[in-house]
PDB file of C-alpha atoms in Angstrom:
ATOM      1  CA  MET A   1     103.270 121.880  64.496  1.00 77.00           C
ATOM      2  CA  GLU A   2      99.744 122.656  63.390  1.00 86.00           C
ATOM      3  CA  MET A   3      98.292 126.075  64.110  1.00 94.00           C
ATOM      4  CA  ILE A   4      94.626 126.890  64.605  1.00 96.00           C
ATOM      5  CA  ARG A   5      93.607 130.534  64.295  1.00 97.00           C
ATOM      6  CA  VAL A   6      90.598 131.333  66.452  1.00 98.00           C
ATOM      7  CA  SER A   7      88.542 134.479  65.947  1.00 97.00           C
ATOM      8  CA  SER A   8      85.806 136.095  68.012  1.00 97.00           C
ATOM      9  CA  SER A   9      83.211 134.567  65.671  1.00 98.00           C
ATOM     10  CA  SER A  10      84.617 131.020  65.897  1.00 97.00           C
ATOM     11  CA  GLN A  11      82.218 128.544  67.460  1.00 98.00           C
ATOM     12  CA  PRO A  12      83.878 126.928  70.501  1.00 97.00           C
ATOM     13  CA  SER A  13      82.279 123.520  69.844  1.00 97.00           C
ATOM     14  CA  LYS A  14      83.609 123.449  66.267  1.00 97.00           C
ATOM     15  CA  VAL A  15      87.067 124.585  67.359  1.00 98.00           C
ATOM     16  CA  ALA A  16      86.961 121.871  70.039  1.00 98.00           C
ATOM     17  CA  GLY A  17      86.272 119.276  67.335  1.00 97.00           C
ATOM     18  CA  ALA A  18      89.194 120.486  65.219  1.00 96.00           C
ATOM     19  CA  LEU A  19      91.463 120.576  68.259  1.00 96.00           C
ATOM     20  CA  THR A  20      90.537 117.034  69.231  1.00 96.00           C
ATOM     21  CA  SER A  21      91.056 115.635  65.761  1.00 96.00           C
ATOM     22  CA  ILE A  22      94.532 117.197  65.483  1.00 96.00           C
ATOM     23  CA  LEU A  23      95.460 116.039  68.989  1.00 95.00           C
ATOM     24  CA  ARG A  24      94.567 112.459  68.094  1.00 92.00           C
ATOM     25  CA  GLU A  25      97.232 112.636  65.351  1.00 93.00           C
ATOM     26  CA  GLN A  26      99.913 114.572  67.207  1.00 92.00           C
ATOM     27  CA  GLN A  27     100.433 115.415  70.854  1.00 86.00           C
ATOM     28  CA  ASN A  28     100.312 119.180  70.633  1.00 91.00           C
ATOM     29  CA  VAL A  29      98.830 122.039  68.692  1.00 96.00           C
ATOM     30  CA  VAL A  30      99.124 125.831  68.774  1.00 97.00           C
ATOM     31  CA  MET A  31      96.093 128.140  68.856  1.00 98.00           C
ATOM     32  CA  GLN A  32      96.615 131.761  67.892  1.00 97.00           C
ATOM     33  CA  VAL A  33      94.228 134.501  69.016  1.00 98.00           C
ATOM     34  CA  ILE A  34      94.115 138.276  68.812  1.00 97.00           C
ATOM     35  CA  GLY A  35      91.994 140.048  71.420  1.00 96.00           C
ATOM     36  CA  ALA A  36      89.955 139.071  74.445  1.00 97.00           C
ATOM     37  CA  ALA A  37      86.893 137.812  72.527  1.00 98.00           C
ATOM     38  CA  SER A  38      88.969 135.378  70.446  1.00 98.00           C
ATOM     39  CA  LEU A  39      90.852 134.188  73.510  1.00 98.00           C
ATOM     40  CA  ASN A  40      87.507 133.539  75.187  1.00 98.00           C
ATOM     41  CA  GLN A  41      86.364 131.317  72.303  1.00 98.00           C
ATOM     42  CA  ALA A  42      89.679 129.471  72.279  1.00 98.00           C
ATOM     43  CA  MET A  43      89.615 128.755  76.017  1.00 98.00           C
ATOM     44  CA  LYS A  44      86.000 127.587  75.821  1.00 98.00           C
ATOM     45  CA  ALA A  45      87.049 125.265  72.990  1.00 98.00           C
ATOM     46  CA  ILE A  46      89.795 123.778  75.160  1.00 98.00           C
ATOM     47  CA  ALA A  47      87.349 123.258  78.048  1.00 98.00           C
ATOM     48  CA  ILE A  48      84.928 121.493  75.678  1.00 98.00           C
ATOM     49  CA  ALA A  49      87.683 119.399  74.054  1.00 97.00           C
ATOM     50  CA  ARG A  50      88.741 118.154  77.506  1.00 97.00           C
ATOM     51  CA  GLY A  51      85.423 116.334  77.619  1.00 96.00           C
ATOM     52  CA  TYR A  52      86.093 114.669  74.260  1.00 96.00           C
ATOM     53  CA  ILE A  53      89.468 113.256  75.252  1.00 95.00           C
ATOM     54  CA  ALA A  54      88.734 112.511  78.928  1.00 94.00           C
ATOM     55  CA  PRO A  55      87.188 109.051  78.297  1.00 93.00           C
ATOM     56  CA  GLY A  56      90.548 107.933  76.873  1.00 91.00           C
ATOM     57  CA  GLY A  57      92.290 108.914  80.113  1.00 92.00           C
ATOM     58  CA  TYR A  58      93.794 112.098  78.717  1.00 94.00           C
ATOM     59  CA  GLU A  59      93.878 115.674  79.897  1.00 94.00           C
ATOM     60  CA  LEU A  60      94.593 118.932  78.017  1.00 96.00           C
ATOM     61  CA  TYR A  61      97.162 121.414  79.232  1.00 96.00           C
ATOM     62  CA  CYS A  62      97.514 124.879  77.824  1.00 97.00           C
ATOM     63  CA  ILE A  63     100.551 127.182  77.920  1.00 97.00           C
ATOM     64  CA  PRO A  64      99.974 130.823  76.961  1.00 98.00           C
ATOM     65  CA  SER A  65     102.645 133.089  75.490  1.00 97.00           C
ATOM     66  CA  PHE A  66     102.779 136.462  73.783  1.00 97.00           C
ATOM     67  CA  TYR A  67     103.648 136.573  70.127  1.00 96.00           C
ATOM     68  CA  ASP A  68     104.010 139.684  67.980  1.00 96.00           C
ATOM     69  CA  ILE A  69     102.608 139.437  64.483  1.00 94.00           C
ATOM     70  CA  THR A  70     102.496 142.022  61.704  1.00 95.00           C
ATOM     71  CA  ILE A  71      99.124 142.742  60.106  1.00 92.00           C
ATOM     72  CA  ASP A  72      98.979 145.347  57.324  1.00 94.00           C
ATOM     73  CA  GLY A  73     102.349 146.734  58.456  1.00 95.00           C
ATOM     74  CA  GLN A  74     101.214 147.103  62.062  1.00 95.00           C
ATOM     75  CA  VAL A  75     102.614 145.063  64.911  1.00 95.00           C
ATOM     76  CA  VAL A  76      99.898 143.362  66.953  1.00 95.00           C
ATOM     77  CA  THR A  77     100.480 141.248  70.034  1.00 95.00           C
ATOM     78  CA  SER A  78      98.690 137.958  69.743  1.00 97.00           C
ATOM     79  CA  ILE A  79      98.437 135.236  72.350  1.00 98.00           C
ATOM     80  CA  ARG A  80      99.552 131.770  71.383  1.00 97.00           C
ATOM     81  CA  LEU A  81      98.188 128.855  73.330  1.00 98.00           C
ATOM     82  CA  SER A  82     100.254 125.743  73.122  1.00 97.00           C
ATOM     83  CA  VAL A  83      97.852 122.897  73.854  1.00 97.00           C
ATOM     84  CA  GLU A  84      99.276 119.556  74.925  1.00 95.00           C
ATOM     85  CA  MET A  85      97.526 116.264  75.494  1.00 94.00           C
ATOM     86  CA  HIS A  86      98.929 114.040  78.223  1.00 91.00           C
ATOM     87  CA  GLU A  87      97.802 110.983  80.082  1.00 88.00           C
ATOM     88  CA  LYS A  88      96.194 111.921  83.356  1.00 80.00           C
ATOM     89  CA  GLU A  89      98.561 109.946  85.552  1.00 68.00           C
ATOM     90  CA  PHE A  90     101.362 112.133  84.186  1.00 62.00           C
ATOM     91  CA  PHE A  91     100.404 114.730  86.732  1.00 58.00           C
ATOM     92  CA  TYR A  92     100.815 113.670  90.260  1.00 54.00           C
ATOM     93  CA  HIS A  93     100.496 116.463  92.781  1.00 49.00           C
ATOM     94  CA  LYS A  94     102.365 116.276  95.991  1.00 41.00           C
ATOM     95  CA  ASN A  95     100.197 118.982  97.566  1.00 42.00           C
ATOM     96  CA  SER A  96      96.692 118.236  96.420  1.00 43.00           C
TER      97      SER A  96
ATOM     98  CA  MET B   1      93.543 124.985  97.078  1.00 77.00           C
ATOM     99  CA  GLU B   2      93.928 128.748  96.829  1.00 86.00           C
ATOM    100  CA  MET B   3      91.657 130.679  94.504  1.00 94.00           C
ATOM    101  CA  ILE B   4      92.504 133.943  92.779  1.00 96.00           C
ATOM    102  CA  ARG B   5      89.600 135.954  91.396  1.00 97.00           C
ATOM    103  CA  VAL B   6      90.653 137.985  88.377  1.00 98.00           C
ATOM    104  CA  SER B   7      88.546 140.863  87.045  1.00 97.00           C
ATOM    105  CA  SER B   8      88.752 142.923  83.865  1.00 97.00           C
ATOM    106  CA  SER B   9      90.474 145.694  85.838  1.00 97.00           C
ATOM    107  CA  SER B  10      93.103 143.388  87.385  1.00 97.00           C
ATOM    108  CA  GLN B  11      96.644 144.234  86.315  1.00 98.00           C
ATOM    109  CA  PRO B  12      98.230 141.158  84.697  1.00 97.00           C
ATOM    110  CA  SER B  13     101.677 141.874  86.166  1.00 97.00           C
ATOM    111  CA  LYS B  14     100.263 142.070  89.700  1.00 98.00           C
ATOM    112  CA  VAL B  15      98.210 138.917  89.224  1.00 98.00           C
ATOM    113  CA  ALA B  16     101.363 137.234  87.866  1.00 98.00           C
ATOM    114  CA  GLY B  17     103.194 138.182  91.063  1.00 97.00           C
ATOM    115  CA  ALA B  18     100.420 136.753  93.255  1.00 96.00           C
ATOM    116  CA  LEU B  19     100.274 133.598  91.146  1.00 96.00           C
ATOM    117  CA  THR B  20     104.028 133.078  91.396  1.00 96.00           C
ATOM    118  CA  SER B  21     104.132 133.576  95.134  1.00 96.00           C
ATOM    119  CA  ILE B  22     101.324 131.042  95.714  1.00 96.00           C
ATOM    120  CA  LEU B  23     102.922 128.557  93.299  1.00 95.00           C
ATOM    121  CA  ARG B  24     106.183 128.711  95.238  1.00 92.00           C
ATOM    122  CA  GLU B  25     104.266 127.459  98.298  1.00 92.00           C
ATOM    123  CA  GLN B  26     101.998 124.927  96.622  1.00 92.00           C
ATOM    124  CA  GLN B  27     102.022 123.291  93.212  1.00 86.00           C
ATOM    125  CA  ASN B  28      98.695 124.498  91.934  1.00 91.00           C
ATOM    126  CA  VAL B  29      96.232 127.338  92.163  1.00 96.00           C
ATOM    127  CA  VAL B  30      92.796 128.093  90.709  1.00 97.00           C
ATOM    128  CA  MET B  31      91.963 131.357  88.949  1.00 98.00           C
ATOM    129  CA  GLN B  32      88.297 132.257  88.539  1.00 97.00           C
ATOM    130  CA  VAL B  33      87.121 134.679  85.855  1.00 98.00           C
ATOM    131  CA  ILE B  34      83.781 135.889  84.536  1.00 97.00           C
ATOM    132  CA  GLY B  35      83.756 137.224  80.993  1.00 96.00           C
ATOM    133  CA  ALA B  36      86.229 137.619  78.148  1.00 97.00           C
ATOM    134  CA  ALA B  37      88.004 140.691  79.509  1.00 98.00           C
ATOM    135  CA  SER B  38      88.778 139.007  82.840  1.00 98.00           C
ATOM    136  CA  LEU B  39      89.916 135.835  81.100  1.00 98.00           C
ATOM    137  CA  ASN B  40      92.255 137.961  78.969  1.00 98.00           C
ATOM    138  CA  GLN B  41      93.873 139.473  82.078  1.00 98.00           C
ATOM    139  CA  ALA B  42      94.199 136.045  83.691  1.00 98.00           C
ATOM    140  CA  MET B  43      95.853 134.472  80.641  1.00 98.00           C
ATOM    141  CA  LYS B  44      98.257 137.420  80.305  1.00 98.00           C
ATOM    142  CA  ALA B  45      99.129 136.952  83.974  1.00 98.00           C
ATOM    143  CA  ILE B  46      99.947 133.278  83.364  1.00 98.00           C
ATOM    144  CA  ALA B  47     102.127 134.192  80.351  1.00 98.00           C
ATOM    145  CA  ILE B  48     104.000 136.752  82.495  1.00 98.00           C
ATOM    146  CA  ALA B  49     104.333 134.380  85.469  1.00 97.00           C
ATOM    147  CA  ARG B  50     105.949 131.787  83.175  1.00 97.00           C
ATOM    148  CA  GLY B  51     108.877 134.173  82.892  1.00 96.00           C
ATOM    149  CA  TYR B  52     109.185 134.417  86.688  1.00 96.00           C
ATOM    150  CA  ILE B  53     109.377 130.681  87.249  1.00 95.00           C
ATOM    151  CA  ALA B  54     111.303 129.706  84.077  1.00 94.00           C
ATOM    152  CA  PRO B  55     114.775 130.373  85.556  1.00 93.00           C
ATOM    153  CA  GLY B  56     114.094 127.643  88.132  1.00 91.00           C
ATOM    154  CA  GLY B  57     113.404 125.144  85.356  1.00 92.00           C
ATOM    155  CA  TYR B  58     109.639 125.211  85.775  1.00 94.00           C
ATOM    156  CA  GLU B  59     106.752 125.658  83.377  1.00 94.00           C
ATOM    157  CA  LEU B  60     103.120 126.640  83.976  1.00 96.00           C
ATOM    158  CA  TYR B  61     100.241 124.588  82.638  1.00 96.00           C
ATOM    159  CA  CYS B  62      96.677 125.755  82.655  1.00 97.00           C
ATOM    160  CA  ILE B  63      93.485 123.670  82.487  1.00 97.00           C
ATOM    161  CA  PRO B  64      90.248 125.546  81.778  1.00 98.00           C
ATOM    162  CA  SER B  65      86.822 124.387  82.913  1.00 97.00           C
ATOM    163  CA  PHE B  66      83.343 125.836  83.152  1.00 97.00           C
ATOM    164  CA  TYR B  67      81.930 126.507  86.579  1.00 96.00           C
ATOM    165  CA  ASP B  68      78.474 127.862  87.367  1.00 96.00           C
ATOM    166  CA  ILE B  69      78.292 130.368  90.172  1.00 94.00           C
ATOM    167  CA  THR B  70      75.317 132.244  91.612  1.00 95.00           C
ATOM    168  CA  ILE B  71      75.574 136.027  91.853  1.00 92.00           C
ATOM    169  CA  ASP B  72      72.578 137.933  93.266  1.00 94.00           C
ATOM    170  CA  GLY B  73      70.361 134.909  92.613  1.00 95.00           C
ATOM    171  CA  GLN B  74      71.435 134.625  88.977  1.00 95.00           C
ATOM    172  CA  VAL B  75      73.455 131.739  87.633  1.00 95.00           C
ATOM    173  CA  VAL B  76      76.551 132.899  85.773  1.00 95.00           C
ATOM    174  CA  THR B  77      79.011 130.607  84.015  1.00 95.00           C
ATOM    175  CA  SER B  78      82.535 131.403  85.065  1.00 97.00           C
ATOM    176  CA  ILE B  79      85.718 129.888  83.746  1.00 97.00           C
ATOM    177  CA  ARG B  80      88.085 128.316  86.224  1.00 97.00           C
ATOM    178  CA  LEU B  81      91.702 127.980  85.268  1.00 98.00           C
ATOM    179  CA  SER B  82      93.592 125.386  87.205  1.00 97.00           C
ATOM    180  CA  VAL B  83      97.239 126.460  87.005  1.00 97.00           C
ATOM    181  CA  GLU B  84      99.919 123.882  87.732  1.00 95.00           C
ATOM    182  CA  MET B  85     103.654 124.297  88.021  1.00 94.00           C
ATOM    183  CA  HIS B  86     105.795 121.400  86.840  1.00 91.00           C
ATOM    184  CA  GLU B  87     109.436 120.826  86.049  1.00 88.00           C
ATOM    185  CA  LYS B  88     110.096 121.258  82.357  1.00 80.00           C
ATOM    186  CA  GLU B  89     111.492 117.779  81.785  1.00 68.00           C
ATOM    187  CA  PHE B  90     108.122 116.455  82.894  1.00 61.00           C
ATOM    188  CA  PHE B  91     106.894 117.067  79.389  1.00 58.00           C
ATOM    189  CA  TYR B  92     108.603 115.057  76.785  1.00 54.00           C
ATOM    190  CA  HIS B  93     106.943 115.193  73.399  1.00 49.00           C
ATOM    191  CA  LYS B  94     107.218 112.293  71.057  1.00 41.00           C
ATOM    192  CA  ASN B  95     106.093 114.388  68.116  1.00 42.00           C
ATOM    193  CA  SER B  96     107.868 117.712  68.518  1.00 43.00           C
TER     194      SER B  96
END
């Protein structure tokens, strides 16, 4: 599965473009972020990318998880966002 | 639909508990955050809550969107996270 690393200086609109182009090839992609500022850019990118794929009848779903990575010998907890593209009718809510 | 407001000082484990208890009553809930630090706490809460609902065979899916709100006469862009609980087998991936 492809992995996109998003940093605090990443531009959400550019990340959204990358996300969309990968998701048109395969149904899911993982985004990895370290820290609140990077997570913010990543989530904005997902919100923007939703607009790119919406005309095709698709929606983006994101699943966050913790993932420890080692940087310069130090363990850092990153957040991995698994982003999935599904057709909208996939999600029928009994209660909404 | 219920709305949870998450701030930068919210404890992710407590938010995860609230999220889980609402999701056991209804299939989706909206979390509203303003700023990167609050978004960080909200996403951690979702990651933690996944562990609470996983034994029942469920998974959490989050959909971010921008939402303008007015605070003291000023327009602020918040992020709304629509969190949905679905059975795991709902999500079959052709490409994974």
